[in-house]
Amino acid sequence: DGGITQSPKYLFRKEGQNVTLSCEQNLNHDAMYWYRQDPGQGLRLIYYSQIVNDFQKGDIAEGYSVSREKKESFPLTVTSAQKNPTAFYLCASSKGRYTEAFFGQGTRLTVV
Amino acid sequence: EDQVTQSPEALRLQEGESSSLNCSYTVSGLRGLFWYRQDPGKGPEFLFTLYSAGEEKEKERLKATLTKKESFLHITAPKPEDSATYLCAVQYGSNSGYALNFGKGTSLLVTP
């Protein structure tokens, strides 16, 4: 089945540690995105990538980093510089311009 | 200033009691308006895309409509399984590549 796979589903991090969230898609989509969702807030864009080896900062990129070495993969690293990393992280992909995005099932990150 | 505003924030309906959710937007150069359903702890599930004023889309008990400044998601004779958060998103101009700009959602509860 085609889709987007995020792993792990739950992740716990100690303060000061970097963690990497995985996102893989087999939809052959060019564009991929990372969003953050907090209670009472809409989805906020962290980073996006329109093609391999290219990515751009979204509205809240500080404390995060990404790579796009393969079309299918768009991992997100939450660095120790991110002051409030506890949140629900969602990865999405789309064919491209003016089309709907499809989402993975999310990773819930908790800092302990 | 929010570019996408959804109302109400929360809505409680009796089974069979029809109603509408609103999504108003202030962006210029709308390229597409998208509706999603999100269940607790899950990623958003795509419902509809609307591209131009006057357009309508239907799926089971849901019907989405679009005007120049807002969209409505009409729910006819809802059932308890329609309980979820409904998200609206827009794509406009040349913002953030193809990324979607989300509202904060309407939380719908349908009671038997």
PDB file of N, CA and C in Angstrom, chain B residues 40-91:
ATOM      1  N   PRO B  40      -8.110  11.807  17.211  1.00  0.00           N
ATOM      2  CA  PRO B  40      -7.102  12.013  18.270  1.00  0.00           C
ATOM      3  C   PRO B  40      -5.893  11.105  18.105  1.00  0.00           C
ATOM      4  N   GLY B  41      -4.710  11.699  18.170  1.00  0.00           N
ATOM      5  CA  GLY B  41      -3.478  10.935  18.089  1.00  0.00           C
ATOM      6  C   GLY B  41      -3.136  10.435  16.705  1.00  0.00           C
ATOM      7  N   LYS B  42      -3.855  10.873  15.701  1.00  0.00           N
ATOM      8  CA  LYS B  42      -3.605  10.418  14.322  1.00  0.00           C
ATOM      9  C   LYS B  42      -3.240  11.601  13.417  1.00  0.00           C
ATOM     10  N   GLY B  43      -2.712  11.264  12.242  1.00  0.00           N
ATOM     11  CA  GLY B  43      -2.456  12.305  11.269  1.00  0.00           C
ATOM     12  C   GLY B  43      -3.735  12.711  10.554  1.00  0.00           C
ATOM     13  N   PRO B  44      -3.794  13.923  10.006  1.00  0.00           N
ATOM     14  CA  PRO B  44      -4.977  14.369   9.267  1.00  0.00           C
ATOM     15  C   PRO B  44      -5.249  13.487   8.058  1.00  0.00           C
ATOM     16  N   GLU B  45      -6.539  13.279   7.808  1.00  0.00           N
ATOM     17  CA  GLU B  45      -6.989  12.487   6.659  1.00  0.00           C
ATOM     18  C   GLU B  45      -7.632  13.424   5.654  1.00  0.00           C
ATOM     19  N   PHE B  46      -7.184  13.389   4.430  1.00  0.00           N
ATOM     20  CA  PHE B  46      -7.679  14.291   3.388  1.00  0.00           C
ATOM     21  C   PHE B  46      -9.148  14.017   3.072  1.00  0.00           C
ATOM     22  N   LEU B  47      -9.926  15.103   2.956  1.00  0.00           N
ATOM     23  CA  LEU B  47     -11.332  14.989   2.577  1.00  0.00           C
ATOM     24  C   LEU B  47     -11.605  15.603   1.195  1.00  0.00           C
ATOM     25  N   PHE B  48     -11.361  16.920   1.069  1.00  0.00           N
ATOM     26  CA  PHE B  48     -11.740  17.624  -0.152  1.00  0.00           C
ATOM     27  C   PHE B  48     -10.696  18.674  -0.540  1.00  0.00           C
ATOM     28  N   THR B  49     -10.659  18.962  -1.845  1.00  0.00           N
ATOM     29  CA  THR B  49      -9.957  20.132  -2.365  1.00  0.00           C
ATOM     30  C   THR B  49     -10.958  20.972  -3.164  1.00  0.00           C
ATOM     31  N   LEU B  50     -10.942  22.290  -2.927  1.00  0.00           N
ATOM     32  CA  LEU B  50     -11.778  23.223  -3.678  1.00  0.00           C
ATOM     33  C   LEU B  50     -10.859  24.269  -4.290  1.00  0.00           C
ATOM     34  N   TYR B  51     -11.094  24.614  -5.566  1.00  0.00           N
ATOM     35  CA  TYR B  51     -10.178  25.510  -6.244  1.00  0.00           C
ATOM     36  C   TYR B  51     -10.774  26.864  -6.603  1.00  0.00           C
ATOM     37  N   SER B  52     -12.106  26.913  -6.798  1.00  0.00           N
ATOM     38  CA  SER B  52     -12.671  28.187  -7.233  1.00  0.00           C
ATOM     39  C   SER B  52     -14.029  28.421  -6.600  1.00  0.00           C
ATOM     40  N   ALA B  53     -14.370  29.706  -6.447  1.00  0.00           N
ATOM     41  CA  ALA B  53     -15.642  30.086  -5.853  1.00  0.00           C
ATOM     42  C   ALA B  53     -16.791  29.445  -6.599  1.00  0.00           C
ATOM     43  N   GLY B  54     -17.743  28.910  -5.842  1.00  0.00           N
ATOM     44  CA  GLY B  54     -18.883  28.234  -6.429  1.00  0.00           C
ATOM     45  C   GLY B  54     -18.719  26.728  -6.514  1.00  0.00           C
ATOM     46  N   GLU B  55     -17.515  26.264  -6.297  1.00  0.00           N
ATOM     47  CA  GLU B  55     -17.256  24.832  -6.389  1.00  0.00           C
ATOM     48  C   GLU B  55     -17.815  24.116  -5.163  1.00  0.00           C
ATOM     49  N   GLU B  56     -18.301  22.902  -5.361  1.00  0.00           N
ATOM     50  CA  GLU B  56     -18.828  22.074  -4.287  1.00  0.00           C
ATOM     51  C   GLU B  56     -18.314  20.648  -4.449  1.00  0.00           C
ATOM     52  N   LYS B  57     -18.070  19.984  -3.317  1.00  0.00           N
ATOM     53  CA  LYS B  57     -17.655  18.582  -3.331  1.00  0.00           C
ATOM     54  C   LYS B  57     -18.449  17.856  -2.257  1.00  0.00           C
ATOM     55  N   GLU B  58     -18.788  16.600  -2.511  1.00  0.00           N
ATOM     56  CA  GLU B  58     -19.571  15.819  -1.543  1.00  0.00           C
ATOM     57  C   GLU B  58     -18.940  14.462  -1.315  1.00  0.00           C
ATOM     58  N   LYS B  59     -19.104  13.987  -0.075  1.00  0.00           N
ATOM     59  CA  LYS B  59     -18.644  12.643   0.264  1.00  0.00           C
ATOM     60  C   LYS B  59     -19.477  12.166   1.436  1.00  0.00           C
ATOM     61  N   GLU B  60     -20.325  11.213   1.180  1.00  0.00           N
ATOM     62  CA  GLU B  60     -21.214  10.652   2.208  1.00  0.00           C
ATOM     63  C   GLU B  60     -22.008  11.798   2.843  1.00  0.00           C
ATOM     64  N   ARG B  61     -21.868  12.016   4.141  1.00  0.00           N
ATOM     65  CA  ARG B  61     -22.668  13.031   4.839  1.00  0.00           C
ATOM     66  C   ARG B  61     -22.027  14.417   4.799  1.00  0.00           C
ATOM     67  N   LEU B  62     -20.892  14.550   4.155  1.00  0.00           N
ATOM     68  CA  LEU B  62     -20.156  15.812   4.119  1.00  0.00           C
ATOM     69  C   LEU B  62     -20.268  16.479   2.753  1.00  0.00           C
ATOM     70  N   LYS B  63     -20.411  17.812   2.812  1.00  0.00           N
ATOM     71  CA  LYS B  63     -20.424  18.609   1.594  1.00  0.00           C
ATOM     72  C   LYS B  63     -19.634  19.884   1.847  1.00  0.00           C
ATOM     73  N   ALA B  64     -18.650  20.153   0.999  1.00  0.00           N
ATOM     74  CA  ALA B  64     -17.818  21.344   1.130  1.00  0.00           C
ATOM     75  C   ALA B  64     -18.146  22.328   0.020  1.00  0.00           C
ATOM     76  N   THR B  65     -18.232  23.618   0.403  1.00  0.00           N
ATOM     77  CA  THR B  65     -18.502  24.670  -0.570  1.00  0.00           C
ATOM     78  C   THR B  65     -17.484  25.780  -0.396  1.00  0.00           C
ATOM     79  N   LEU B  66     -17.319  26.595  -1.449  1.00  0.00           N
ATOM     80  CA  LEU B  66     -16.305  27.645  -1.426  1.00  0.00           C
ATOM     81  C   LEU B  66     -16.858  28.933  -2.018  1.00  0.00           C
ATOM     82  N   THR B  67     -16.612  30.057  -1.286  1.00  0.00           N
ATOM     83  CA  THR B  67     -16.892  31.375  -1.830  1.00  0.00           C
ATOM     84  C   THR B  67     -15.561  32.122  -1.919  1.00  0.00           C
ATOM     85  N   LYS B  68     -15.621  33.408  -2.226  1.00  0.00           N
ATOM     86  CA  LYS B  68     -14.376  34.153  -2.394  1.00  0.00           C
ATOM     87  C   LYS B  68     -13.652  34.410  -1.070  1.00  0.00           C
ATOM     88  N   LYS B  69     -14.361  34.295   0.050  1.00  0.00           N
ATOM     89  CA  LYS B  69     -13.725  34.587   1.326  1.00  0.00           C
ATOM     90  C   LYS B  69     -13.852  33.487   2.368  1.00  0.00           C
ATOM     91  N   GLU B  70     -14.651  32.455   2.064  1.00  0.00           N
ATOM     92  CA  GLU B  70     -14.826  31.412   3.069  1.00  0.00           C
ATOM     93  C   GLU B  70     -15.279  30.100   2.446  1.00  0.00           C
ATOM     94  N   SER B  71     -15.168  29.072   3.270  1.00  0.00           N
ATOM     95  CA  SER B  71     -15.637  27.762   2.870  1.00  0.00           C
ATOM     96  C   SER B  71     -16.496  27.205   4.010  1.00  0.00           C
ATOM     97  N   PHE B  72     -17.451  26.378   3.631  1.00  0.00           N
ATOM     98  CA  PHE B  72     -18.291  25.715   4.611  1.00  0.00           C
ATOM     99  C   PHE B  72     -18.184  24.209   4.428  1.00  0.00           C
ATOM    100  N   LEU B  73     -18.174  23.527   5.561  1.00  0.00           N
ATOM    101  CA  LEU B  73     -18.269  22.070   5.544  1.00  0.00           C
ATOM    102  C   LEU B  73     -19.616  21.726   6.183  1.00  0.00           C
ATOM    103  N   HIS B  74     -20.537  21.290   5.350  1.00  0.00           N
ATOM    104  CA  HIS B  74     -21.883  20.958   5.821  1.00  0.00           C
ATOM    105  C   HIS B  74     -21.928  19.483   6.195  1.00  0.00           C
ATOM    106  N   ILE B  75     -22.470  19.206   7.362  1.00  0.00           N
ATOM    107  CA  ILE B  75     -22.584  17.826   7.825  1.00  0.00           C
ATOM    108  C   ILE B  75     -24.076  17.514   7.965  1.00  0.00           C
ATOM    109  N   THR B  76     -24.541  16.584   7.150  1.00  0.00           N
ATOM    110  CA  THR B  76     -25.964  16.242   7.119  1.00  0.00           C
ATOM    111  C   THR B  76     -26.198  14.961   7.907  1.00  0.00           C
ATOM    112  N   ALA B  77     -27.158  15.049   8.854  1.00  0.00           N
ATOM    113  CA  ALA B  77     -27.524  13.883   9.669  1.00  0.00           C
ATOM    114  C   ALA B  77     -26.296  13.162  10.202  1.00  0.00           C
ATOM    115  N   PRO B  78     -25.472  13.853  10.989  1.00  0.00           N
ATOM    116  CA  PRO B  78     -24.220  13.240  11.449  1.00  0.00           C
ATOM    117  C   PRO B  78     -24.454  12.044  12.358  1.00  0.00           C
ATOM    118  N   LYS B  79     -23.429  11.186  12.371  1.00  0.00           N
ATOM    119  CA  LYS B  79     -23.405  10.017  13.229  1.00  0.00           C
ATOM    120  C   LYS B  79     -22.250  10.151  14.219  1.00  0.00           C
ATOM    121  N   PRO B  80     -22.276   9.400  15.322  1.00  0.00           N
ATOM    122  CA  PRO B  80     -21.178   9.487  16.303  1.00  0.00           C
ATOM    123  C   PRO B  80     -19.798   9.286  15.681  1.00  0.00           C
ATOM    124  N   GLU B  81     -19.699   8.468  14.660  1.00  0.00           N
ATOM    125  CA  GLU B  81     -18.397   8.234  14.027  1.00  0.00           C
ATOM    126  C   GLU B  81     -17.876   9.439  13.236  1.00  0.00           C
ATOM    127  N   ASP B  82     -18.689  10.455  13.091  1.00  0.00           N
ATOM    128  CA  ASP B  82     -18.231  11.698  12.464  1.00  0.00           C
ATOM    129  C   ASP B  82     -17.492  12.589  13.465  1.00  0.00           C
ATOM    130  N   SER B  83     -17.487  12.213  14.724  1.00  0.00           N
ATOM    131  CA  SER B  83     -16.772  12.978  15.749  1.00  0.00           C
ATOM    132  C   SER B  83     -15.285  12.996  15.442  1.00  0.00           C
ATOM    133  N   ALA B  84     -14.722  14.185  15.369  1.00  0.00           N
ATOM    134  CA  ALA B  84     -13.304  14.371  15.021  1.00  0.00           C
ATOM    135  C   ALA B  84     -13.030  15.864  15.021  1.00  0.00           C
ATOM    136  N   THR B  85     -11.771  16.208  14.791  1.00  0.00           N
ATOM    137  CA  THR B  85     -11.426  17.603  14.534  1.00  0.00           C
ATOM    138  C   THR B  85     -11.325  17.796  13.027  1.00  0.00           C
ATOM    139  N   TYR B  86     -11.974  18.823  12.532  1.00  0.00           N
ATOM    140  CA  TYR B  86     -11.968  19.119  11.100  1.00  0.00           C
ATOM    141  C   TYR B  86     -11.073  20.329  10.862  1.00  0.00           C
ATOM    142  N   LEU B  87     -10.098  20.134   9.991  1.00  0.00           N
ATOM    143  CA  LEU B  87      -9.098  21.161   9.692  1.00  0.00           C
ATOM    144  C   LEU B  87      -9.291  21.703   8.286  1.00  0.00           C
ATOM    145  N   CYS B  88      -9.094  23.004   8.185  1.00  0.00           N
ATOM    146  CA  CYS B  88      -9.152  23.679   6.898  1.00  0.00           C
ATOM    147  C   CYS B  88      -7.752  24.237   6.614  1.00  0.00           C
ATOM    148  N   ALA B  89      -7.334  24.190   5.366  1.00  0.00           N
ATOM    149  CA  ALA B  89      -6.023  24.718   4.991  1.00  0.00           C
ATOM    150  C   ALA B  89      -6.107  25.385   3.630  1.00  0.00           C
ATOM    151  N   VAL B  90      -5.234  26.376   3.410  1.00  0.00           N
ATOM    152  CA  VAL B  90      -5.212  27.064   2.122  1.00  0.00           C
ATOM    153  C   VAL B  90      -3.814  27.021   1.533  1.00  0.00           C
ATOM    154  N   GLN B  91      -3.770  27.131   0.235  1.00  0.00           N
ATOM    155  CA  GLN B  91      -2.537  27.251  -0.517  1.00  0.00           C
ATOM    156  C   GLN B  91      -2.733  28.486  -1.387  1.00  0.00           C
TER     157      GLN B  91
END
